Coordinates of C-alpha atoms in Angstrom, one line a residue:
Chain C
X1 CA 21.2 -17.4 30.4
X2 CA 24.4 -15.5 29.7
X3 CA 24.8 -17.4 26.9
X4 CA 21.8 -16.1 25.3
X5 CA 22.1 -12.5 26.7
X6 CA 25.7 -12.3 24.8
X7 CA 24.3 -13.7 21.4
X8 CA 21.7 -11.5 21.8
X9 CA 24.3 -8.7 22.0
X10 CA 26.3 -9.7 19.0
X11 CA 23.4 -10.7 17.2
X12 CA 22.2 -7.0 17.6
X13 CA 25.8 -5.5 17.0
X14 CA 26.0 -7.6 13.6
X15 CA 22.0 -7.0 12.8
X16 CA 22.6 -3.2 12.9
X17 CA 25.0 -3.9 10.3
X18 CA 22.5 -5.8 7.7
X19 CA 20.0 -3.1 8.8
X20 CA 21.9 -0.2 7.2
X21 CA 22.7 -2.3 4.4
X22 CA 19.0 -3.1 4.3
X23 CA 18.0 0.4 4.0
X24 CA 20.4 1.0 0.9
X25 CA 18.5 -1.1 -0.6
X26 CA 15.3 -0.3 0.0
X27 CA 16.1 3.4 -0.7
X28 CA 17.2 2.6 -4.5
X29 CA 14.1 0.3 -5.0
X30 CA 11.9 2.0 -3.6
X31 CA 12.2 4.7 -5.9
X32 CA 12.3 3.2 -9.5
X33 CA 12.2 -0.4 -8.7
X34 CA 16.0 -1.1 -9.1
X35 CA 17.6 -3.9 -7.1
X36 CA 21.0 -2.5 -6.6
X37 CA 23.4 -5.3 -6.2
X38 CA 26.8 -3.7 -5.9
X39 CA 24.3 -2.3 -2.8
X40 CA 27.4 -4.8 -0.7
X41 CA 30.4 -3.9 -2.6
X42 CA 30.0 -0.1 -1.4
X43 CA 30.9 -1.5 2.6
X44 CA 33.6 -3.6 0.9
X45 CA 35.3 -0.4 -0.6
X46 CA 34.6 1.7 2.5
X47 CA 36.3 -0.3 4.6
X48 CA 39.2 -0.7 2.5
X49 CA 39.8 2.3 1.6
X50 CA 40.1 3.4 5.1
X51 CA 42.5 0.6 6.0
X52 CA 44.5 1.8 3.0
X53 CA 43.9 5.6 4.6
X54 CA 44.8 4.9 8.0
X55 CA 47.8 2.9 6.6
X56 CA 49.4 5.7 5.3
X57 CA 49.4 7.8 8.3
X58 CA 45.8 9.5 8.1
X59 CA 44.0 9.5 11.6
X60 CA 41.2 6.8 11.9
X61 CA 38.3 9.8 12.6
X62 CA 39.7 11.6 9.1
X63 CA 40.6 8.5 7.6
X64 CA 36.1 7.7 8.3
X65 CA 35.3 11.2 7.1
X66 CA 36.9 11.0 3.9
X67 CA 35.7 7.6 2.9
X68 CA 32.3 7.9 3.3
X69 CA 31.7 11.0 0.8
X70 CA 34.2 8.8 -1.3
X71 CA 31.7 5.9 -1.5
X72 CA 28.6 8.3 -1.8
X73 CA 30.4 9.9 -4.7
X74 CA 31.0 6.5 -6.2
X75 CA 28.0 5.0 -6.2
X76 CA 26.2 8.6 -7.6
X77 CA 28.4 8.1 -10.5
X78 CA 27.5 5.1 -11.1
X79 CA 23.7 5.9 -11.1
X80 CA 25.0 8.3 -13.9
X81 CA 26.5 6.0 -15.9
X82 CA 24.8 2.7 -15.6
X83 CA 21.1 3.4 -14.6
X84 CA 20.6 6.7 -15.8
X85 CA 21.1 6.5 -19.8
X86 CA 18.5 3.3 -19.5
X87 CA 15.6 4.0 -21.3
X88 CA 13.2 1.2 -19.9
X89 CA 14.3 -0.1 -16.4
X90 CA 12.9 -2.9 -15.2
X91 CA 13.9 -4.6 -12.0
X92 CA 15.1 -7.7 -14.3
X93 CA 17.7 -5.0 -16.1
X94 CA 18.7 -3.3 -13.1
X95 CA 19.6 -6.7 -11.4
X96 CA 21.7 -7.5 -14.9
X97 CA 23.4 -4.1 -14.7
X98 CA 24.6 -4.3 -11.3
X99 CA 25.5 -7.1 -11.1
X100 CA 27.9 -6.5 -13.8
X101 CA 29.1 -3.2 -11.6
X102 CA 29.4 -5.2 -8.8
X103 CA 31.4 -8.1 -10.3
X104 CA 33.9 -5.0 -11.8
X105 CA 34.0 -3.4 -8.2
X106 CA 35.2 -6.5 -6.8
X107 CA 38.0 -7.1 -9.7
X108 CA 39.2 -3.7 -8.8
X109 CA 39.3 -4.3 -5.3
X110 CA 41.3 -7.1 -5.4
X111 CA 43.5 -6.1 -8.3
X112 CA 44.3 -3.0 -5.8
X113 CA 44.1 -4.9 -2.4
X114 CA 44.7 -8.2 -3.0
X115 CA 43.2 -11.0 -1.6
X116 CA 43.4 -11.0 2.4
X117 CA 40.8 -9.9 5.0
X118 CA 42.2 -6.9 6.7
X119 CA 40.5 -4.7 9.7
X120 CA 40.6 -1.0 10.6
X121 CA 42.2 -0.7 14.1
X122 CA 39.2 -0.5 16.4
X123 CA 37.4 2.7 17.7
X124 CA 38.7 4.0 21.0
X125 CA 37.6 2.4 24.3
X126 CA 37.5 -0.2 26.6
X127 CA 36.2 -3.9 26.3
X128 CA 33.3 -3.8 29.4
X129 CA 31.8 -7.1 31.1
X130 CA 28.2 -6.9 32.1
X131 CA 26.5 -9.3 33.9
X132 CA 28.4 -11.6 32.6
X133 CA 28.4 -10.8 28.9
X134 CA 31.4 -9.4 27.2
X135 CA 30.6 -6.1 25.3
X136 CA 33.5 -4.8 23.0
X137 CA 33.6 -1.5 23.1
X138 CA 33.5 -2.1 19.0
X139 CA 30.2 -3.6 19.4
X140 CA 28.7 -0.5 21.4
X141 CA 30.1 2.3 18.3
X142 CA 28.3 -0.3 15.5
X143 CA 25.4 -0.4 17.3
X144 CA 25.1 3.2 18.6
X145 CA 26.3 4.9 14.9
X146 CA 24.5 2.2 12.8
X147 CA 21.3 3.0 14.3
X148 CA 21.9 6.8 14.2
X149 CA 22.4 7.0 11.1
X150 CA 19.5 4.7 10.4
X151 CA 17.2 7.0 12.6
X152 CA 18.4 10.0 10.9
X153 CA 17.8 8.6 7.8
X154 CA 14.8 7.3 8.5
X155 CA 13.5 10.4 10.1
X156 CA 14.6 12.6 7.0
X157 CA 12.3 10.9 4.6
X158 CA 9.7 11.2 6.9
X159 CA 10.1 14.7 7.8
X160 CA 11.9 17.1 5.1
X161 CA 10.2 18.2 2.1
X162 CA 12.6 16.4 -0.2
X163 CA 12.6 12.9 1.7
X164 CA 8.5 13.2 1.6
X165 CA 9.2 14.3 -2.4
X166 CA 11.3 10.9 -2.5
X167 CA 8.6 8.9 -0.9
X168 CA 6.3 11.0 -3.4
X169 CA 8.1 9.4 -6.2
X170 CA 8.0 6.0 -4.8
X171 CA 4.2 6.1 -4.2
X172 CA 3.5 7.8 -7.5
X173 CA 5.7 8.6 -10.1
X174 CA 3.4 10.0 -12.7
X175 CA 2.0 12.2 -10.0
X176 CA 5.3 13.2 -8.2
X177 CA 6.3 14.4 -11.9
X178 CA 3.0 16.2 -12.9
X179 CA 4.4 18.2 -9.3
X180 CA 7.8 18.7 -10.7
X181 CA 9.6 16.5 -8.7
X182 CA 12.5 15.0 -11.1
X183 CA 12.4 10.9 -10.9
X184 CA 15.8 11.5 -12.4
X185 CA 16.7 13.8 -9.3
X186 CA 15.1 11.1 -7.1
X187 CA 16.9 8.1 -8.2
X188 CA 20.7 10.4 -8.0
X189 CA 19.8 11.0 -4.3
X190 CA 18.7 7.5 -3.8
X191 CA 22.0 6.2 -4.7
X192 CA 23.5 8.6 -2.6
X193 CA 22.0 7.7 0.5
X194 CA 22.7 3.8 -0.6
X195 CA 26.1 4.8 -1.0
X196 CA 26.3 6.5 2.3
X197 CA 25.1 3.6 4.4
X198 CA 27.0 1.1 2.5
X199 CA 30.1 3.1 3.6
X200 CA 28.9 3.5 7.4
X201 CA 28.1 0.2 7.7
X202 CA 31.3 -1.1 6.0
X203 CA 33.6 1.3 8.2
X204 CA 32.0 0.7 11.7
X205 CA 32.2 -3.1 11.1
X206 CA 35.6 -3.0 9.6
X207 CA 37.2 -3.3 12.7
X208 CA 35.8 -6.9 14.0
X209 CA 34.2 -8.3 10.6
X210 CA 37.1 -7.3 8.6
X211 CA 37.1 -6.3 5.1
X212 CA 38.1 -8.0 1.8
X213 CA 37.2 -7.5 -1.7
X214 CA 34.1 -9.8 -1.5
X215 CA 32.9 -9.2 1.6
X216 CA 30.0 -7.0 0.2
X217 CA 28.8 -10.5 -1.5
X218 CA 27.4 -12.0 1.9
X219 CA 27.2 -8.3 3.4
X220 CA 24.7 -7.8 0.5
X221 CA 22.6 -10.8 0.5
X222 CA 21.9 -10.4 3.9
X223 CA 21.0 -7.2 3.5
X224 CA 18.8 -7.8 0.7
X225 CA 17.1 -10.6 3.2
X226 CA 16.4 -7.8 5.6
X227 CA 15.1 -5.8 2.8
X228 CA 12.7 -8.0 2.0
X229 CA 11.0 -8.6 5.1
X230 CA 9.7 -5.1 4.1
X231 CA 9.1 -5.6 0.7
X232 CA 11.7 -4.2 0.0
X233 CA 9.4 -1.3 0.2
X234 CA 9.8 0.1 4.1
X235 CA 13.0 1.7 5.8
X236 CA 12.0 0.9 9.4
X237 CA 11.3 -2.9 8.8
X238 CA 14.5 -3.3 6.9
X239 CA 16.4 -2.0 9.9
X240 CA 14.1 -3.8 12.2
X241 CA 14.8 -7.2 9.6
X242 CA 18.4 -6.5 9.7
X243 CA 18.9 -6.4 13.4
X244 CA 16.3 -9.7 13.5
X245 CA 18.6 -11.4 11.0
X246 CA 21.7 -10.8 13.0
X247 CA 20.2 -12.1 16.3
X248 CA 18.7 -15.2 14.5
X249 CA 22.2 -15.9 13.1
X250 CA 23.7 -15.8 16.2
X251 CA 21.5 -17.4 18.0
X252 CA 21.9 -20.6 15.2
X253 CA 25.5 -20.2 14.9
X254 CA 25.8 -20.6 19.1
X255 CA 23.0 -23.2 19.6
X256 CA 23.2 -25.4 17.1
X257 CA 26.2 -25.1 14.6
X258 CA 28.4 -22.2 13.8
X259 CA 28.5 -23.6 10.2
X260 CA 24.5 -22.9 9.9
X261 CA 25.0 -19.4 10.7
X262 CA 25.1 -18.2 6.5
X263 CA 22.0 -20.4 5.5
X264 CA 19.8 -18.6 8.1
X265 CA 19.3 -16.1 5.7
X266 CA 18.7 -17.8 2.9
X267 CA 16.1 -19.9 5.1
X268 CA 14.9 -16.2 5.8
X269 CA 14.8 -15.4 2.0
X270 CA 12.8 -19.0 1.8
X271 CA 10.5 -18.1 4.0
X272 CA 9.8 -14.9 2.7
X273 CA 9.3 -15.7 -1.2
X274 CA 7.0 -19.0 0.0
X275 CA 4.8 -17.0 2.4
X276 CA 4.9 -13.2 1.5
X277 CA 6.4 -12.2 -1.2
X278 CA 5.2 -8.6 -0.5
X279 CA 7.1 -8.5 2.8
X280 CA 7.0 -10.4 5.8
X281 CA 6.0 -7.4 8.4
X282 CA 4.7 -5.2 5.9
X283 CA 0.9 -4.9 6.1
X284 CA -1.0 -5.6 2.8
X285 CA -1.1 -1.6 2.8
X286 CA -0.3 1.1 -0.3
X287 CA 2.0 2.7 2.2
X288 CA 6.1 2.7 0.9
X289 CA 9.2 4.3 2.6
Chain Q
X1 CA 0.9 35.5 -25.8
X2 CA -0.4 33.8 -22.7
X3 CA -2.6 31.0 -22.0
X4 CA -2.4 27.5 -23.9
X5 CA -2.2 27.1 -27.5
X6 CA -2.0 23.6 -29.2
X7 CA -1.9 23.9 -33.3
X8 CA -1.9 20.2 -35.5
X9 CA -0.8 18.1 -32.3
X10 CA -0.2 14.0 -33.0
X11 CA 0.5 11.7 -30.5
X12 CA 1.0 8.0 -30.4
X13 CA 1.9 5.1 -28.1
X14 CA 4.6 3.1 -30.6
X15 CA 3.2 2.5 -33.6
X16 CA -0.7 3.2 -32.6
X17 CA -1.6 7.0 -33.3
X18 CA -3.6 8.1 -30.8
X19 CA -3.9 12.0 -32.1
X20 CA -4.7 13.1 -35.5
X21 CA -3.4 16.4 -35.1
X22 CA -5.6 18.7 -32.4
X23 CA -5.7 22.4 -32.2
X24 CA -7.0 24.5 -29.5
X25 CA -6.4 27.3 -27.5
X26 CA -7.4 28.2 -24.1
X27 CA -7.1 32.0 -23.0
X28 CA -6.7 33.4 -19.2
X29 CA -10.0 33.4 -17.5
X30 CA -11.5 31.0 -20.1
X31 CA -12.4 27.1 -19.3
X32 CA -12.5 24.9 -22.3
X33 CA -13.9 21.3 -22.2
X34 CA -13.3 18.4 -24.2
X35 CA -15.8 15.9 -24.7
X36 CA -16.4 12.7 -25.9
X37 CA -16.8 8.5 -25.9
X38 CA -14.1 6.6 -24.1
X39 CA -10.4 5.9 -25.9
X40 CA -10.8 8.7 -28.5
X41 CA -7.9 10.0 -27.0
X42 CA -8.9 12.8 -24.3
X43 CA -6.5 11.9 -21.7
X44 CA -3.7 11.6 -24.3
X45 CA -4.5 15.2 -25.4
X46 CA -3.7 16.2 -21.6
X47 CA -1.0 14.1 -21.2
X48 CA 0.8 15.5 -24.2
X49 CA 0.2 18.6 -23.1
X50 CA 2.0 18.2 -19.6
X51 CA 4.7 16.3 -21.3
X52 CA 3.8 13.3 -19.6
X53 CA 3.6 11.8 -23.3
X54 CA 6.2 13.1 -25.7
X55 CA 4.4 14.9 -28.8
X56 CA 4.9 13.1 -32.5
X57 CA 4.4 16.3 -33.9
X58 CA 2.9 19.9 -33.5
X59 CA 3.4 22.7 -31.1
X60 CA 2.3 23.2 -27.4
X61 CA 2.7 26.6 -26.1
X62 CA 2.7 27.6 -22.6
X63 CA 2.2 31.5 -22.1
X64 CA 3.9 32.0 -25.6
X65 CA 6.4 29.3 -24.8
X66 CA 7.2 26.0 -26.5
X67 CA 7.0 23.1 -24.5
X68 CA 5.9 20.3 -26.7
X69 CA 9.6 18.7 -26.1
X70 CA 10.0 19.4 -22.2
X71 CA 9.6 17.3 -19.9
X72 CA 6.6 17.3 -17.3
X73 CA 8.9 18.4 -14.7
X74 CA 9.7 21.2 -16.6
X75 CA 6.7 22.1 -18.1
X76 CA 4.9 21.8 -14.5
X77 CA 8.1 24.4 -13.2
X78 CA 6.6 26.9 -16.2
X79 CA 3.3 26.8 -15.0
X80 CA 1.2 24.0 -16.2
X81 CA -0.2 22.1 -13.3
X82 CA -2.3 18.4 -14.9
X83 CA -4.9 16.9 -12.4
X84 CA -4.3 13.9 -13.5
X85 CA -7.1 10.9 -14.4
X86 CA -7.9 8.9 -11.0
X87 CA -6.4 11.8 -8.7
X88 CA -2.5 10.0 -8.2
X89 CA -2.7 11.8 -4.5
X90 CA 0.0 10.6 -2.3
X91 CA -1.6 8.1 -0.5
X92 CA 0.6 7.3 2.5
X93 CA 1.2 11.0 2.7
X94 CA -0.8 13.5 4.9
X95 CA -3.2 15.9 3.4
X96 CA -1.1 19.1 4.3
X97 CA 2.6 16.7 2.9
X98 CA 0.2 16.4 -0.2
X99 CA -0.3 20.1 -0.6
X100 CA 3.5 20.8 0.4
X101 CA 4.8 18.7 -2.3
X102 CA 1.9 20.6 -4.6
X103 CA 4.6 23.7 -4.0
X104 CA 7.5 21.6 -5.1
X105 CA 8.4 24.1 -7.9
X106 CA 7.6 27.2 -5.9
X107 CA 9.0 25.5 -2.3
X108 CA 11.6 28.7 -2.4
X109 CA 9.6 31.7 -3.1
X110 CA 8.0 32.3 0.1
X111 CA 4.7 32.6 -0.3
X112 CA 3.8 29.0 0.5
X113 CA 1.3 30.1 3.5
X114 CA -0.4 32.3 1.5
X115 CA -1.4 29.6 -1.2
X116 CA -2.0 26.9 1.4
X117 CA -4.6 29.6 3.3
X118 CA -6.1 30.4 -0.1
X119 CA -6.3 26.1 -1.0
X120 CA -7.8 25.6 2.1
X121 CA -10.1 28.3 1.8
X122 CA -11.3 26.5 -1.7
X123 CA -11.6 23.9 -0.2
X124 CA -12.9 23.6 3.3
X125 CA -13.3 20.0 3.8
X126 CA -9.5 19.6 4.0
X127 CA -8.5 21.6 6.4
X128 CA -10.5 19.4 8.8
X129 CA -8.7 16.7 7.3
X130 CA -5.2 18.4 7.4
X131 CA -3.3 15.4 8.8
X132 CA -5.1 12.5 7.4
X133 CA -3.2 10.5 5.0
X134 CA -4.6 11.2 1.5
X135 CA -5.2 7.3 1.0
X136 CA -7.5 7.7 3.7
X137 CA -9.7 10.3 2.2
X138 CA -13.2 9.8 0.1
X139 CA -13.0 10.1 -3.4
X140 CA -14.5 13.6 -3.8
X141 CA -11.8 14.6 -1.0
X142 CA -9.1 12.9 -2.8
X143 CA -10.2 15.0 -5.8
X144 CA -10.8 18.0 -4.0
X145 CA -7.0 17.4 -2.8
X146 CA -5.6 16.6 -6.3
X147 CA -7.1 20.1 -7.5
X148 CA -5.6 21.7 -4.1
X149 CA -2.3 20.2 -4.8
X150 CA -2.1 21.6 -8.2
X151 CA -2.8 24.8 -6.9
X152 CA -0.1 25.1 -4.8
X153 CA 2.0 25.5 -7.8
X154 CA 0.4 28.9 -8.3
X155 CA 0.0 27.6 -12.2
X156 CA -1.3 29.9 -14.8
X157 CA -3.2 27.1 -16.7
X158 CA -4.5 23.9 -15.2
X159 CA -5.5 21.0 -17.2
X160 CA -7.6 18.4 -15.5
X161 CA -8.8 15.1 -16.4
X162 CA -12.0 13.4 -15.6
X163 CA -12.6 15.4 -12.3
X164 CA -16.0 14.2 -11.7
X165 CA -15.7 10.6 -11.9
X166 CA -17.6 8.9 -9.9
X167 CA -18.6 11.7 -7.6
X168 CA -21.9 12.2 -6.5
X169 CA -24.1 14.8 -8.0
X170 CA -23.6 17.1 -5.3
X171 CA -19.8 17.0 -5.4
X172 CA -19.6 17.6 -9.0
X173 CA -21.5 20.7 -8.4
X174 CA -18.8 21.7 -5.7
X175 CA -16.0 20.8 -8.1
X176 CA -17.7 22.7 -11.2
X177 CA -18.2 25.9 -9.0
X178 CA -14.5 26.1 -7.8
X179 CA -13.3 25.4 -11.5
X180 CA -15.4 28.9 -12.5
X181 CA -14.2 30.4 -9.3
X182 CA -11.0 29.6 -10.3
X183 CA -11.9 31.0 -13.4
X184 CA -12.9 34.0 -12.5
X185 CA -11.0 34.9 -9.5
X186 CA -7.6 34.3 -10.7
X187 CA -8.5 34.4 -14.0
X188 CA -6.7 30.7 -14.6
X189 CA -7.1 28.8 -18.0
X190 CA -8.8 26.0 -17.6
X191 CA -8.6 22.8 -20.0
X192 CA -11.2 20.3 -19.1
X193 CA -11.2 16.8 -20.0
X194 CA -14.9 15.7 -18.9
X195 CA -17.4 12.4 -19.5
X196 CA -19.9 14.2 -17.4
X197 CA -21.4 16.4 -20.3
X198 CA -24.2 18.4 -18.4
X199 CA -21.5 19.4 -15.9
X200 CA -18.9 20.7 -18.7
X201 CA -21.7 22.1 -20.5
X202 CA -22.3 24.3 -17.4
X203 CA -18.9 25.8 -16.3
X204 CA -17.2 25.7 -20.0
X205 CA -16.9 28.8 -22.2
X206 CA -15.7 26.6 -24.6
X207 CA -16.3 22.6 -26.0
X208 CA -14.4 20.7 -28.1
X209 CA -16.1 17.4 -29.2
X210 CA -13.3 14.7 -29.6
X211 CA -13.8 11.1 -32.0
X212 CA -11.1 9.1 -32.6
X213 CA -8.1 11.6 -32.1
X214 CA -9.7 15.0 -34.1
X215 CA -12.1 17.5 -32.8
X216 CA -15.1 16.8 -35.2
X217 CA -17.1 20.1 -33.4
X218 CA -16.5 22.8 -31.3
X219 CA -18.0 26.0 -30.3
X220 CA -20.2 27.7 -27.3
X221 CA -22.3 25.1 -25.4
X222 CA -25.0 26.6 -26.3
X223 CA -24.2 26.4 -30.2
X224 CA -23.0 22.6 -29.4
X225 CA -25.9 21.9 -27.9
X226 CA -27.9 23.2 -30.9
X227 CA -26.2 21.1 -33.4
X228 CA -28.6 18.2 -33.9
X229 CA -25.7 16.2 -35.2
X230 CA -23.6 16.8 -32.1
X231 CA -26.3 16.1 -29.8
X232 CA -27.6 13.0 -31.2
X233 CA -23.9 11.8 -31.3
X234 CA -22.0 12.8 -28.2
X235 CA -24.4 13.7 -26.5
X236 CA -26.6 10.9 -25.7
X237 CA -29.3 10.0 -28.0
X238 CA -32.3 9.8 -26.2
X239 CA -34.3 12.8 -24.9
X240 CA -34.0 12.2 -20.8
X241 CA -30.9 12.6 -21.0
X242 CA -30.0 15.5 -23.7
X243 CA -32.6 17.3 -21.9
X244 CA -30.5 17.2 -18.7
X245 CA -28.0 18.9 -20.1
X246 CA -30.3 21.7 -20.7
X247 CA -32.5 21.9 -17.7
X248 CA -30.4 23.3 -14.7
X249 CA -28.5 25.9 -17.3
X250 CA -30.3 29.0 -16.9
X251 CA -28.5 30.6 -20.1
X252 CA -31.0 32.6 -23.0
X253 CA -30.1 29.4 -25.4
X254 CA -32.2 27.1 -23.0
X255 CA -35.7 27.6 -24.9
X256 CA -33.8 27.1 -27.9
X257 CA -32.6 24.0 -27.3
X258 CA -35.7 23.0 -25.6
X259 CA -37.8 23.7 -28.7
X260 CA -35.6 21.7 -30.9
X261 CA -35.5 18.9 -28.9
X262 CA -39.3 19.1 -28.6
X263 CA -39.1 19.3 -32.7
X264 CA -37.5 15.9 -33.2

C-alpha cells in the first residue's frame, strides 16, 4: 500500500512537470496550429542557466528570477525570427522549423555546457515521511509551483480580456481579426507563455531530474503526449494528461520494470493516434483553450 | 470626406480574378446593398474592403483614408467593423466575452458600458442570454450577436455579409429594422452584401447589382426594380416572386412596378 501511495506521490511530482510542459504546447498550437518542438529545449536552458547562475555566486531565488524572463525572451525571439516571416504555416512547416531551432539550441547548450547532467542545489526544506511514504521537500515545491503556475495560467486565458482575445484567435481567426485582435500579437504572446512554462518547469525540476543539454528531448515528447490527450487543443487536460502521464510512469517503472518507464508514453501517444486523434478527454466539442 | 469610397477595385485569389474593378461609395446615414447570383464575387468585395483579402489594385477609403493595403486589424482599429459570412462568433465564448472582445480596439477608452447598454438595447434577446456560450445560441441569435459584436467597436461604417441567411422571415424583418435604425440613429454607413432581394430592396437607399466581378446596374430600388432587364435577371424571373419584392414596400414606386409587371 505504501508502495503505491509513494509512486503515486512521485508520479504526481514528475506529472506536474509534463503538465507545464503540456500547456506550452498547447498554448503555441492552439493559436496558429504550430507544433513547437524546441517546446523541451526551453526547460533544458532554464535549468542550466541557473546552475551556471548559482555557480557563480548568484542566490538560488535570484538565480530563478532571472532565468525565467531569460527563457521567455528567448523563445519570443525566436517566434520573431523563425515563425513570424513565414508566409503560409502549416503544422508540417512549423514541425520542420523547430525542429531545426531545437537541434541548434541543443548544439549550443552543449558547446557551452558540455555534456554532463548537472542539478540546481535543491529548494529549502526538510525531506518529511508520511505514513510511510517519503516526500522530498523538492517534490512538494514542483508540485505546489508547477500547478500554480498552471492554475494562473490557466485562469488568465479564461478570465482577462487578452487570454479570452487569445482563445478568440484560436476559435476564429478570421473573426478575431475582423475585431482587431493581431494573430501576429497572438502568436508573440503564445510563445511567451510557452517560454515561461518551459523555464518553470525546467527550474523546479532541476534539482532531482537534473539538467543536460538534451533533456528537453524526452521532457518534450512527454509533454507533447500530455498535450495530446487534449488535442492538443485544451490547457486543463494537458495539465490533467501531464500529471496522468507521470503517475502511469511511475506506477510501470515500480511494478513492472523501471526500464518500461520511457515507452509509457509513447504507448500513450499509440493509444491516442489509434483511438482519438482529436484528444483522448476532449469531448467531440468546438470548444479550444 | 467620410464614409466608404471604393473606385476601380480588383481582387483575385492567385491567378483567378475575382473583381473586375468595383466602384462604390457609401455615405453616413446611407445603406447600400449589393446583389446578385452566387460566386460573382460579393463576399470578395467585402473582404477586400476589410483587408481580409489584400486588393490587386484600386483604392479603398475609410472616412477619406486609404486602407486598401492595411491590414484588417488595422483597418477594423479605423473604424470599419465586417459582419462576416456565417457569423464567425466565438463559439466557446460567452455572449457578454463575445461583445467584450467586439471592443477590442476601443477596450481603453472607457465608454465600454455605455456601448454594451446601447447593444443590448438593439438587441434584447441577448441580454437574456448574456452568459451563454455563443455556440450555444440559434442562428438568428448568433447573428444578432455578430452585429452586436461589431458594434461594440463604435465603427463609423459596417459592412455585413449575407445577414439573413437562413433566418426565418420574421427574423430578417428584425435584422432589416435594426440595420435602418442603425442607419438612422447613428447615422452609420451601411454596406450590405444580401441574397435575400425583397429584404435589401426594403432597407437600402442604394443597390448595386453584381455579375461576375462588375456592377452591371445600380441605382434606387425603386429604379432597379423598374428596369425590366434587372428584374428579369437578378431578380427572379417569374412573377410570384418579383412581385414579392414589391408587395410589403409601401414606397410611391409600388404601382409602378406593379403595372409593369402586370404589362409583361
Amino acid at each position: 500500500m505504501s508502495d503505491l501511495l509513494q509512486l503515486l506521490f512521485s508520479g504526481l511530482a514528475q506529472g506536474s512537470i509534463y503538465g507545464l510542459v503540456a500547456i506550452g504546447f498547447v498554448a503555441v498550437f492552439s493559436v496558429r496550429e504550430i507544433v513547437n518542438l524546441a517546446q523541451g529545449e526551453y526547460s533544458a536552458l532554464a535549468g542550466l542557466s541557473a546552475i551556471s547562475a548559482v555557480a557563480a555566486g548568484v542566490p538560488l531565488l535570484l538565480a530563478i528570477l532571472l532565468v525565467v524572463p531569460l527563457v521567455i525572451g528567448v523563445s519570443v525571439i525566436i517566434e520573431r525570427v523563425c515563425i513570424e516571416p513565414v508566409r503560409r504555416m502549416t503544422p508540417l512547416v512549423s514541425i520542420i522549423l523547430t525542429l531545426g531551432v531545437s537541434t541548434a539550441l541543443k548544439a549550443a547548450m552543449l558547446l557551452i555546457w558540455g555534456p554532463q547532467a548537472r542539478g540546481l542545489p535543491p529548494f529549502p526544506g526538510r525531506d518529511l515521511v508520511v505514513a510511510g511514504i517519503s516526500v522530498r521537500s523538492q517534490e512538494l515545491w514542483i508540485i505546489g509551483i508547477a500547478v500554480l503556475v498552471a492554475v494562473v495560467v490557466i485562469w488568465a486565458y479564461e478570465h482577462t480580456l487578452l487570454g479570452k482575445a487569445m482563445r478568440a484567435c484560436a476559435e476564429q481567426p478570421v473573426a478575431a481579426r475582423l475585431v482587431g485582435i493581431s494573430p501576429r500579437m497572438a502568436t508573440m504572446i503564445a510563445f511567451g507563455i510557452a517560454g515561461l512554462v518551459g523555464a518553470v518547469a525546467g527550474v523546479i525540476g532541476s534539482p532531482i531530474y537534473f539538467s543536460s543539454w538534451d533533456y528537453g528531448l524526452g521532457l518534450g515528447l512527454k509533454g507533447f503526449v500530455a498535450a495530446t490527450l487534449g488535442g492538443l487543443i485544451s490547457l486543463r487536460v494537458a495539465l490533467f494528461g501531464g500529471v496522468v502521464l507521470g503517475i502511469l510512469e511511475n506506477l510501470v517503472a515500480g511494478y513492472i520494470d523501471s526500464g518500461y518507464r520511457d515507452a509509457v508514453a509513447f504507448l500513450v501517444l499509440l493509444l491516442v493516434l489509434l483511438i482519438r486523434p482529436q484528444g483522448l478527454m476532449l469531448k467531440a466539442s468546438g470548444a479550444r483553450v | 470626406m467620410t464614409g466608404l469610397q471604393v473606385e476601380g477595385l480588383t481582387a483575385a485569389y492567385d491567378r483567378l480574378q475575382v473583381l473586375h474593378g468595383i466602384d462604390l461609395e457609401v455615405a453616413q446615414g446611407q445603406i447600400v446593398a449589393v446583389i446578385g447570383a452566387n460566386g460573382v464575387g460579393k463576399t470578395t468585395l467585402l473582404r477586400s474592403v476589410s483587408g481580409l483579402l489584400r486588393p490587386r489594385s484600386g483604392r479603398v477609403q475609410l472616412n477619406g483614408e486609404e486602407i486598401s493595403s492595411a491590414s484588417a486589424e488595422q483597418i477594423a482599429r479605423q473604424g470599419l467593423a465586417h459582419v462576416p459570412e456565417n457569423r464567425l462568433v466565438f463559439p466557446s465564448l460567452s455572449v457578454d466575452d463575445n461583445l467584450s472582445l467586439g471592443g477590442w480596439t476601443t477596450r481603453k477608452d472607457g465608454h465600454y458600458e455605455e456601448r454594451r447598454t446601447h447593444a443590448l438595447a438593439l438587441f434584447p434577446r441577448l441580454a437574456d442570454r448574456i452568459n451563454l456560450s455563443a455556440g450555444s445560441l440559434s442562428g438568428g441569435e448568433q447573428q444578432m450577436l455578430a452585429m452586436a459584436r461589431a458594434l461594440m467597436a463604435a465603427p463609423s461604417v459596417i459592412v455585413l455579409d449575407e445577414p439573413s441567411l437562413g433566418l426565418a422571415p420574421r427574423l430578417v424583418g428584425e435584422i432589416v429594422g435594426t440595420l435602418a435604425r442603425l442607419r438612422d440613429e447613428q447615422q452609420l454607413a451601411v454596406l450590405l452584401v444580401e441574397q435575400n432581394i425583397r429584404a435589401a430592396f426594403r432597407v437600402a437607399d442604394y443597390v448595386l447589382v453584381m455579375d461576375r466581378g462588375v456592377v452591371v446596374a445600380e441605382g434606387s430600388p425603386a429604379e432597379l426594380a423598374d428596369d425590366a432587364r434587372v428584374r428579369a435577371a437578378y431578380l427572379g424571373g417569374d412573377s410570384t416572386s418579383s412581385g414579392s419584392i414589391v408587395a410589403p414596400d409601401p414606397s410611391p414606386t409600388t404601382p409602378a412596378t406593379k403595372n409593369s409587371q402586370e404589362s409583361r
